Tab-separated table of C-alpha atoms and ligand atoms in Angstrom:
chain	number	residue	atom	x	y	z
G	1	UNK	CA	77.627	81.942	75.881
G	2	UNK	CA	77.610	80.477	79.361
G	3	UNK	CA	77.749	82.996	82.118
G	4	UNK	CA	81.345	83.685	83.034
G	5	UNK	CA	81.912	81.890	86.322
G	6	UNK	CA	83.476	83.536	89.267
G	7	UNK	CA	83.184	83.390	92.987
G	8	UNK	CA	84.776	86.854	92.814
G	9	UNK	CA	81.409	88.161	91.631
G	10	UNK	CA	79.650	87.040	94.823
G	11	UNK	CA	82.666	87.900	96.900
G	12	UNK	CA	82.928	91.478	95.687
G	13	UNK	CA	79.142	91.923	95.682
G	14	UNK	CA	79.149	90.816	99.320
G	15	UNK	CA	81.632	93.595	100.042
G	16	UNK	CA	79.399	96.116	98.248
G	17	UNK	CA	81.877	96.439	95.383
G	18	UNK	CA	79.730	95.447	92.384
G	19	UNK	CA	77.169	97.582	90.552
G	20	UNK	CA	73.502	97.070	91.507
G	21	UNK	CA	72.864	95.142	88.278
G	22	UNK	CA	75.661	92.686	89.114
G	23	UNK	CA	78.182	94.056	86.623
G	24	UNK	CA	81.733	94.992	87.499
G	25	UNK	CA	82.042	98.557	88.618
G	26	UNK	CA	85.180	100.555	87.905
G	27	UNK	CA	86.884	101.880	91.034
G	28	UNK	CA	85.586	105.220	92.240
G	29	UNK	CA	88.917	106.732	91.167
G	30	UNK	CA	88.636	105.495	87.583
G	31	UNK	CA	84.989	106.501	87.459
G	32	UNK	CA	85.614	110.019	88.689
G	33	UNK	CA	88.692	110.552	86.490
G	34	UNK	CA	86.578	109.497	83.493
G	35	UNK	CA	83.899	111.972	84.553
G	36	UNK	CA	86.530	114.726	84.722
G	37	UNK	CA	87.826	113.841	81.237
G	38	UNK	CA	84.295	113.722	79.840
G	39	UNK	CA	83.192	117.057	81.291
G	40	UNK	CA	86.509	118.922	81.144
G	41	UNK	CA	86.227	119.525	84.893
G	42	UNK	CA	89.287	120.025	87.111
G	43	UNK	CA	90.144	116.645	88.606
G	44	UNK	CA	90.529	116.938	92.381
G	45	UNK	CA	89.294	113.349	92.656
G	46	UNK	CA	91.896	110.657	92.016
G	47	UNK	CA	95.041	111.320	94.008
G	48	UNK	CA	97.873	111.703	91.529
G	49	UNK	CA	100.169	114.702	91.111
G	50	UNK	CA	99.995	116.785	87.940
G	51	UNK	CA	103.691	117.678	88.054
G	52	UNK	CA	106.776	115.523	87.650
G	53	UNK	CA	108.841	114.508	90.643
G	54	UNK	CA	112.610	114.906	91.075
G	55	UNK	CA	114.514	115.062	87.783
G	56	UNK	CA	117.286	112.798	89.122
G	57	UNK	CA	114.768	110.009	89.717
G	58	UNK	CA	113.217	110.338	86.261
G	59	UNK	CA	116.634	110.495	84.622
G	60	UNK	CA	117.734	107.362	86.499
G	61	UNK	CA	114.825	105.433	84.968
G	62	UNK	CA	115.767	106.611	81.469
G	63	UNK	CA	119.380	105.633	82.079
G	64	UNK	CA	118.355	102.252	83.433
G	65	UNK	CA	116.386	101.511	80.276
G	66	UNK	CA	119.334	102.587	78.123
G	67	UNK	CA	121.683	100.478	80.198
G	68	UNK	CA	119.529	97.396	79.603
G	69	UNK	CA	117.609	97.018	82.888
G	70	UNK	CA	114.707	95.606	80.912
G	71	UNK	CA	114.454	91.994	82.039
G	72	UNK	CA	113.095	90.377	85.203
G	73	UNK	CA	114.749	91.703	88.325
G	74	UNK	CA	115.318	89.250	91.211
G	75	UNK	CA	112.157	88.005	92.952
G	76	UNK	CA	112.757	89.978	96.142
G	77	UNK	CA	113.678	93.075	94.161
G	78	UNK	CA	116.926	94.621	92.964
G	79	UNK	CA	119.507	94.238	95.783
G	80	UNK	CA	120.491	97.904	95.527
G	81	UNK	CA	116.876	99.019	95.948
G	82	UNK	CA	116.479	96.757	98.978
G	83	UNK	CA	119.636	98.345	100.424
G	84	UNK	CA	118.203	101.801	99.713
G	85	UNK	CA	114.895	100.904	101.412
G	86	UNK	CA	116.765	99.680	104.459
G	87	UNK	CA	119.042	102.779	104.557
G	88	UNK	CA	115.975	105.018	104.255
G	89	UNK	CA	114.341	103.313	107.236
G	90	UNK	CA	117.511	103.721	109.257
G	91	UNK	CA	117.896	107.390	108.307
G	92	UNK	CA	114.328	108.423	109.090
G	93	UNK	CA	113.147	105.918	111.704
G	94	UNK	CA	116.151	104.198	113.270
G	95	UNK	CA	114.972	100.824	111.930
G	96	UNK	CA	117.467	98.348	110.466
G	97	UNK	CA	115.646	95.854	108.243
G	98	UNK	CA	118.015	93.301	106.744
G	99	UNK	CA	117.897	93.949	102.978
G	100	UNK	CA	118.214	90.229	102.245
G	101	UNK	CA	115.496	88.850	104.495
G	102	UNK	CA	113.379	91.705	105.851
G	103	UNK	CA	112.739	93.792	102.723
G	104	UNK	CA	110.639	92.828	99.698
G	105	UNK	CA	109.936	94.953	96.624
G	106	UNK	CA	106.296	94.770	95.502
G	107	UNK	CA	104.190	96.062	92.594
G	108	UNK	CA	103.088	99.103	94.546
G	109	UNK	CA	101.728	99.019	98.064
G	110	UNK	CA	98.553	97.617	96.478
G	111	UNK	CA	100.215	94.315	95.664
G	112	UNK	CA	101.944	94.234	99.052
G	113	UNK	CA	98.562	94.567	100.704
G	114	UNK	CA	96.871	91.975	98.491
G	115	UNK	CA	99.677	89.463	98.979
G	116	UNK	CA	99.770	90.086	102.730
G	117	UNK	CA	96.046	89.516	103.168
G	118	UNK	CA	96.016	86.455	100.889
G	119	UNK	CA	98.930	85.063	102.878
G	120	UNK	CA	97.675	85.811	106.368
G	121	UNK	CA	93.925	85.141	106.208
G	122	UNK	CA	93.102	81.534	106.846
G	123	UNK	CA	89.363	81.184	106.474
G	124	UNK	CA	86.060	82.970	107.006
G	125	UNK	CA	86.466	83.211	110.793
G	126	UNK	CA	89.603	85.314	110.458
G	127	UNK	CA	88.851	88.969	111.067
G	128	UNK	CA	90.658	91.993	109.715
G	129	UNK	CA	90.122	95.171	111.703
G	130	UNK	CA	90.258	98.328	109.578
G	131	UNK	CA	89.566	101.977	110.229
G	132	UNK	CA	86.614	103.238	108.235
G	133	UNK	CA	86.498	105.035	105.819
G	134	UNK	CA	89.222	102.905	104.210
G	135	UNK	CA	91.172	102.832	100.954
G	136	UNK	CA	89.045	100.876	98.493
G	137	UNK	CA	91.350	97.916	97.947
G	138	UNK	CA	91.216	96.951	101.651
G	139	UNK	CA	87.634	95.685	101.597
G	140	UNK	CA	88.129	94.074	98.181
G	141	UNK	CA	91.267	92.201	99.248
G	142	UNK	CA	89.822	91.064	102.575
G	143	UNK	CA	86.824	89.716	100.635
G	144	UNK	CA	88.989	88.044	97.970
G	145	UNK	CA	91.156	86.507	100.699
G	146	UNK	CA	88.000	85.080	102.283
G	147	UNK	CA	88.234	86.956	105.579
G	148	UNK	CA	85.801	89.109	107.513
G	149	UNK	CA	86.097	92.883	107.598
G	150	UNK	CA	85.518	94.539	110.986
G	151	UNK	CA	85.451	98.317	110.947
G	152	UNK	CA	86.303	100.997	113.495
G	153	UNK	CA	84.750	104.347	112.582
G	154	UNK	CA	86.746	107.542	112.185
G	155	UNK	CA	84.453	110.498	112.796
G	156	UNK	CA	84.407	113.986	111.403
G	157	UNK	CA	86.185	116.336	111.946
G	158	UNK	CA	89.416	114.952	113.473
G	159	UNK	CA	88.954	111.346	112.340
G	160	UNK	CA	90.711	109.821	115.362
G	161	UNK	CA	89.198	106.492	116.428
G	162	UNK	CA	87.511	106.140	119.792
G	163	UNK	CA	89.775	103.853	121.820
G	164	UNK	CA	86.846	101.946	123.338
G	165	UNK	CA	85.473	101.228	119.883
G	166	UNK	CA	88.919	100.067	118.807
G	167	UNK	CA	89.106	97.751	121.852
G	168	UNK	CA	85.625	96.460	121.067
G	169	UNK	CA	86.630	95.530	117.509
G	170	UNK	CA	89.714	93.455	118.340
G	171	UNK	CA	89.376	89.940	119.756
G	172	UNK	CA	91.006	86.531	119.484
G	173	UNK	CA	89.604	86.042	115.972
G	174	UNK	CA	91.446	89.165	114.805
G	175	UNK	CA	94.176	87.992	112.472
G	176	UNK	CA	95.226	91.394	111.202
G	177	UNK	CA	94.853	94.965	112.376
G	178	UNK	CA	95.184	96.969	109.182
G	179	UNK	CA	96.395	100.502	109.767
G	180	UNK	CA	96.857	103.311	107.259
G	181	UNK	CA	98.769	106.252	108.662
G	182	UNK	CA	98.771	109.018	107.412
G	183	UNK	CA	95.268	108.040	106.460
G	184	UNK	CA	93.529	108.102	103.085
G	185	UNK	CA	90.813	109.371	102.606
G	186	UNK	CA	90.591	111.463	105.799
G	187	UNK	CA	94.096	112.977	105.975
G	188	UNK	CA	94.298	111.995	109.652
G	189	UNK	CA	97.585	111.163	111.354
G	190	UNK	CA	96.862	108.870	114.268
G	191	UNK	CA	97.730	110.029	117.776
G	192	UNK	CA	100.441	108.347	119.838
G	193	UNK	CA	97.662	106.863	122.028
G	194	UNK	CA	95.999	105.236	119.033
G	195	UNK	CA	99.271	103.786	117.777
G	196	UNK	CA	100.134	102.444	121.231
G	197	UNK	CA	96.679	100.900	121.654
G	198	UNK	CA	96.922	99.163	118.276
G	199	UNK	CA	100.195	97.563	119.361
G	200	UNK	CA	98.847	96.641	122.805
G	201	UNK	CA	95.737	95.025	121.312
G	202	UNK	CA	97.767	93.161	118.693
G	203	UNK	CA	99.951	91.748	121.468
G	204	UNK	CA	97.009	90.886	123.697
G	205	UNK	CA	95.192	89.020	120.911
G	206	UNK	CA	98.229	87.796	119.020
G	207	UNK	CA	97.274	89.672	115.846
G	208	UNK	CA	99.534	90.886	113.075
G	209	UNK	CA	99.705	94.594	112.295
G	210	UNK	CA	99.753	95.426	108.594
G	211	UNK	CA	100.435	99.110	108.159
G	212	UNK	CA	100.122	101.062	104.925
G	213	UNK	CA	102.387	104.087	105.166
G	214	UNK	CA	102.496	105.276	101.555
G	215	UNK	CA	102.066	108.883	102.757
G	216	UNK	CA	105.002	108.585	105.205
G	217	UNK	CA	106.684	111.733	103.846
G	218	UNK	CA	103.481	113.742	103.644
G	219	UNK	CA	102.899	114.359	107.362
G	220	UNK	CA	102.512	118.083	108.060
G	221	UNK	CA	102.855	118.517	111.825
G	222	UNK	CA	106.050	116.628	112.567
G	223	UNK	CA	107.967	113.552	111.514
G	224	UNK	CA	106.007	110.425	110.677
G	225	UNK	CA	106.130	107.702	113.333
G	226	UNK	CA	105.955	104.202	111.824
G	227	UNK	CA	104.011	101.862	114.043
G	228	UNK	CA	106.868	99.351	113.642
G	229	UNK	CA	109.072	101.628	115.789
G	230	UNK	CA	106.891	101.236	118.898
G	231	UNK	CA	108.184	98.929	121.639
G	232	UNK	CA	107.221	95.340	120.898
G	233	UNK	CA	105.756	96.194	117.493
G	234	UNK	CA	108.474	95.180	115.022
G	235	UNK	CA	108.140	91.422	115.495
G	236	UNK	CA	104.439	91.456	114.581
G	237	UNK	CA	104.302	94.307	112.064
G	238	UNK	CA	104.430	94.273	108.294
G	239	UNK	CA	104.978	97.785	106.944
G	240	UNK	CA	103.967	98.640	103.390
G	241	UNK	CA	105.009	101.694	101.457
G	242	UNK	CA	105.800	102.803	97.948
G	243	UNK	CA	107.553	105.452	95.924
G	244	UNK	CA	104.445	106.723	94.138
G	245	UNK	CA	103.465	109.531	96.507
G	246	UNK	CA	106.974	110.469	97.640
G	247	UNK	CA	108.493	110.788	94.170
G	248	UNK	CA	105.320	111.694	92.214
G	249	UNK	CA	105.625	108.452	90.256
G	250	UNK	CA	102.260	106.841	90.968
G	251	UNK	CA	102.334	105.060	87.598
G	252	UNK	CA	105.583	103.260	88.324
G	253	UNK	CA	104.131	100.974	90.992
G	254	UNK	CA	107.303	100.353	92.953
G	255	UNK	CA	106.386	99.481	96.513
G	256	UNK	CA	107.925	97.528	99.366
G	257	UNK	CA	107.134	95.478	102.415
G	258	UNK	CA	109.398	95.445	105.454
G	259	UNK	CA	109.159	93.441	108.650
G	260	UNK	CA	110.454	90.306	110.342
G	261	UNK	CA	111.637	87.616	107.918
G	262	UNK	CA	108.738	85.156	108.480
G	263	UNK	CA	106.168	87.855	107.652
G	264	UNK	CA	108.096	89.051	104.612
G	265	UNK	CA	108.466	85.424	103.471
G	266	UNK	CA	104.705	84.959	103.707
G	267	UNK	CA	104.157	87.954	101.426
G	268	UNK	CA	106.862	86.746	99.034
G	269	UNK	CA	105.263	83.296	98.827
G	270	UNK	CA	102.058	84.812	97.433
G	271	UNK	CA	103.573	87.754	95.584
G	272	UNK	CA	105.760	85.526	93.435
G	273	UNK	CA	102.592	84.055	91.917
G	274	UNK	CA	100.803	87.371	91.486
G	275	UNK	CA	103.283	89.522	89.575
G	276	UNK	CA	106.515	87.635	90.364
G	277	UNK	CA	108.370	90.945	89.792
G	278	UNK	CA	107.762	94.335	88.175
G	279	UNK	CA	109.257	97.614	87.042
G	280	UNK	CA	112.901	96.653	86.333
G	281	UNK	CA	114.072	100.165	85.291
G	282	UNK	CA	111.966	101.886	87.940
G	283	UNK	CA	113.584	99.939	90.752
G	284	UNK	CA	117.058	101.548	90.449
G	285	UNK	CA	115.367	104.919	89.884
G	286	UNK	CA	113.384	104.532	93.101
G	287	UNK	CA	116.646	103.695	94.890
G	288	UNK	CA	118.012	107.054	93.684
G	289	UNK	CA	114.907	108.722	95.120
G	290	UNK	CA	115.228	107.039	98.512
G	291	UNK	CA	118.809	108.336	98.743
G	292	UNK	CA	117.921	111.977	98.006
G	293	UNK	CA	118.997	114.414	100.730
G	294	UNK	CA	116.746	115.212	103.716
G	295	UNK	CA	115.834	118.597	102.173
G	296	UNK	CA	113.964	116.864	99.378
G	297	UNK	CA	111.748	114.993	101.837
G	298	UNK	CA	111.143	118.120	103.942
G	299	UNK	CA	110.407	120.038	100.759
G	300	UNK	CA	107.600	117.759	99.570
G	301	UNK	CA	105.827	117.978	102.943
G	302	UNK	CA	106.218	121.780	102.984
G	303	UNK	CA	104.903	122.121	99.439
G	304	UNK	CA	101.904	119.938	100.069
G	305	UNK	CA	101.135	121.679	103.387
G	306	UNK	CA	100.953	124.977	101.504
G	307	UNK	CA	98.661	123.395	98.900
G	308	UNK	CA	96.485	121.962	101.669
G	309	UNK	CA	96.102	125.466	103.079
G	310	UNK	CA	95.268	126.923	99.684
G	311	UNK	CA	92.677	124.232	98.987
G	312	UNK	CA	91.227	124.473	102.507
G	313	UNK	CA	90.801	128.262	102.202
G	314	UNK	CA	89.144	127.850	98.816
G	315	UNK	CA	86.720	125.243	100.173
G	316	UNK	CA	85.855	127.452	103.160
G	317	UNK	CA	85.222	130.428	100.876
G	318	UNK	CA	82.972	128.238	98.738
G	319	UNK	CA	80.837	127.488	101.802
G	320	UNK	CA	82.047	124.019	102.828
G	321	UNK	CA	82.983	123.070	106.364
G	322	UNK	CA	86.546	121.829	106.192
G	323	UNK	CA	88.549	119.360	108.266
G	324	UNK	CA	92.262	120.149	108.470
G	325	UNK	CA	94.298	117.123	107.404
G	326	UNK	CA	97.595	116.414	109.184
G	327	UNK	CA	98.943	114.501	106.199
G	328	UNK	CA	98.332	112.912	102.766
G	329	UNK	CA	97.161	114.404	99.490
G	330	UNK	CA	93.585	114.852	100.755
G	331	UNK	CA	91.185	117.250	102.465
G	332	UNK	CA	87.695	116.222	103.587
G	333	UNK	CA	84.934	118.826	103.391
G	334	UNK	CA	81.331	118.700	104.536
G	335	UNK	CA	78.947	119.750	101.777
G	336	UNK	CA	75.900	119.806	104.094
G	337	UNK	CA	76.229	123.568	104.512
G	338	UNK	CA	75.805	123.831	100.731
G	339	UNK	CA	72.564	121.898	100.859
G	340	UNK	CA	74.011	118.487	99.933
G	341	UNK	CA	72.150	115.471	101.263
G	342	UNK	CA	74.154	112.755	99.585
G	343	UNK	CA	77.866	113.031	98.825
G	344	UNK	CA	77.660	110.630	95.897
G	345	UNK	CA	74.919	112.631	94.162
G	346	UNK	CA	76.703	115.875	95.051
G	347	UNK	CA	79.961	114.657	93.454
G	348	UNK	CA	78.181	113.501	90.311
G	349	UNK	CA	76.631	116.957	89.908
G	350	UNK	CA	79.750	118.900	90.869
G	351	UNK	CA	81.377	118.869	87.389
G	352	UNK	CA	78.258	120.482	85.938
G	353	UNK	CA	77.583	122.845	88.829
G	354	UNK	CA	81.157	123.986	89.337
G	355	UNK	CA	83.509	122.289	86.853
G	356	UNK	CA	85.326	120.331	89.572
G	357	UNK	CA	85.542	116.607	90.337
G	358	UNK	CA	85.870	115.235	93.892
G	359	UNK	CA	85.248	111.871	95.559
G	360	UNK	CA	82.387	111.079	97.952
G	361	UNK	CA	83.578	109.598	101.242
G	362	UNK	CA	80.721	107.129	100.986
G	363	UNK	CA	82.852	105.288	98.389
G	364	UNK	CA	85.199	104.268	101.196
G	365	UNK	CA	82.721	102.731	103.640
G	366	UNK	CA	80.610	99.600	103.977
G	367	UNK	CA	77.065	100.151	102.695
G	368	UNK	CA	75.533	99.935	106.178
G	369	UNK	CA	77.705	102.800	107.466
G	370	UNK	CA	76.999	105.289	104.684
G	371	UNK	CA	74.801	107.499	106.837
G	372	UNK	CA	77.749	108.580	109.015
G	373	UNK	CA	79.596	109.983	106.021
G	374	UNK	CA	76.558	111.082	104.027
G	375	UNK	CA	77.661	114.602	103.102
G	376	UNK	CA	81.460	114.308	103.226
G	377	UNK	CA	83.597	114.820	100.143
G	378	UNK	CA	87.324	114.256	99.539
G	379	UNK	CA	89.322	116.787	97.527
G	380	UNK	CA	92.916	116.173	96.366
G	381	UNK	CA	95.492	118.926	96.958
G	382	UNK	CA	98.312	117.258	94.985
G	383	UNK	CA	97.803	119.567	92.011
G	384	UNK	CA	99.566	122.664	90.668
G	385	UNK	CA	98.915	125.876	92.610
G	386	UNK	CA	97.202	127.500	89.611
G	387	UNK	CA	94.950	124.450	89.250
G	388	UNK	CA	93.916	124.618	92.930
G	389	UNK	CA	93.294	128.364	92.587
G	390	UNK	CA	91.187	127.813	89.494
G	391	UNK	CA	89.219	125.046	91.250
G	392	UNK	CA	88.662	127.288	94.287
G	393	UNK	CA	87.328	130.099	92.157
G	394	UNK	CA	85.024	127.700	90.276
G	395	UNK	CA	83.742	126.254	93.565
G	396	UNK	CA	82.814	129.736	94.788
G	397	UNK	CA	79.939	129.505	92.251
G	398	UNK	CA	78.274	127.037	94.642
G	399	UNK	CA	77.372	129.720	97.167
C	401	PMP	N1	97.368	102.761	100.018
C	401	PMP	C1	96.829	103.971	100.097
C	401	PMP	C2	96.304	104.458	101.391
C	401	PMP	C3	96.758	104.771	98.967
C	401	PMP	O1	96.217	105.984	99.025
C	401	PMP	C4	97.226	104.279	97.752
C	401	PMP	C5	97.017	105.097	96.524
C	401	PMP	N2	98.021	105.453	95.912
C	401	PMP	C6	97.802	103.008	97.724
C	401	PMP	C7	97.840	102.273	98.870
C	401	PMP	C8	98.335	102.416	96.474
C	401	PMP	O2	99.691	102.578	96.396
C	401	PMP	P1	100.519	102.019	95.155
C	401	PMP	O3	100.233	102.916	94.008
C	401	PMP	O4	101.916	102.058	95.613
C	401	PMP	O5	100.037	100.637	94.894
C	402	LIG	N1	95.448	106.420	95.858
C	402	LIG	C1	94.751	107.247	94.935
C	402	LIG	C2	93.589	107.931	95.628
C	402	LIG	O1	93.238	107.602	96.729
C	402	LIG	C3	94.175	106.525	93.749
C	402	LIG	C4	94.658	105.181	93.425
C	402	LIG	C5	93.755	104.470	92.457
C	402	LIG	O2	93.242	105.039	91.515
C	402	LIG	N2	93.550	103.221	92.737
C	402	LIG	O3	93.015	108.792	95.030
């Protein structure tokens, strides 16, 4: 058979996302979850909760299926969910996106991001500034959209960018500054100075801010501050989020994009030819979630903060150096103190050495920047307390 054609092969290889022999590589998350299943190790790799979210949200999905919400929803998303997204942004952030023109339901934040980059990048000279390490789909989507990835390093242990390096990365070719706050994989929450500088630079160079805030309700040290709430930011900011992390429904893939109508329209224009729509019964259920009382949202941050502490203590006792995340599901630990020289090799051995799976930070960086993150490993804390305790006691075998 003829070789299957595909510019995607070169494109993804160029972004360091293909295997060395040119074959497609599963994502690091799929690869590490498979390793956990194969070895019976505890999976602190892929970030998904091992407990169900709020019963009312799950029940609403069941009811929606029974009530016949099983056909295509409207292209922009169920009107009631768009209302709920808007109300949620008013309640928590004082923003008032118009549900009809400034809110779009997407197939997870992943599709929102892909559609946004495909819509906004207009050729190989267009640059997308991202903080590195970055969530894996960022580099893939910038490559598939034909743009150029420009990275700003986040350094152990606080993972705040250096403002001069940020200034050095943004210029008149910058089409998009892509922010993720709270940040995966580092668990950082950006400082007010960083947020303000992103907005200032976007204004100075007429760039668009795309901000991925899927961990908006998992900030541990105070309320989350969406970049769109900063003075002057709204008109040039596209905010992406989803229900997966907040309602422990990562498999439902109900996300949303909010921002000024022209930006939302640009995402819609592409999105309608990617998935068109998705998740009919999960849309009303996610609306129920977004309308849960404040205590629910406080509760999930409190619960995860406690799990972060439990995991962090366990990692310290096992001999890692540990960075304290201010948000997200994740904690980054340095395995150098345990003799590791390469995080990737360390993580591949970890199931055998200790019966635990984690993710090397080197999976989230461009190949030429691996050295900076050589011994750093990401552990997920979004697991049951007994599972974290078991993992911690297994990891103590590493000493
Ligand atoms: N962005 C970040 C930073 C993430 O960690 C994830 C993983 N869940 C996503 C996007 C994907 O979100 P969704 O499942 O809503 O597509
Ligand atoms: N967001 C999850 C993580 O960072 C995984 C999502 C995925 O598997 N693509 O672990």
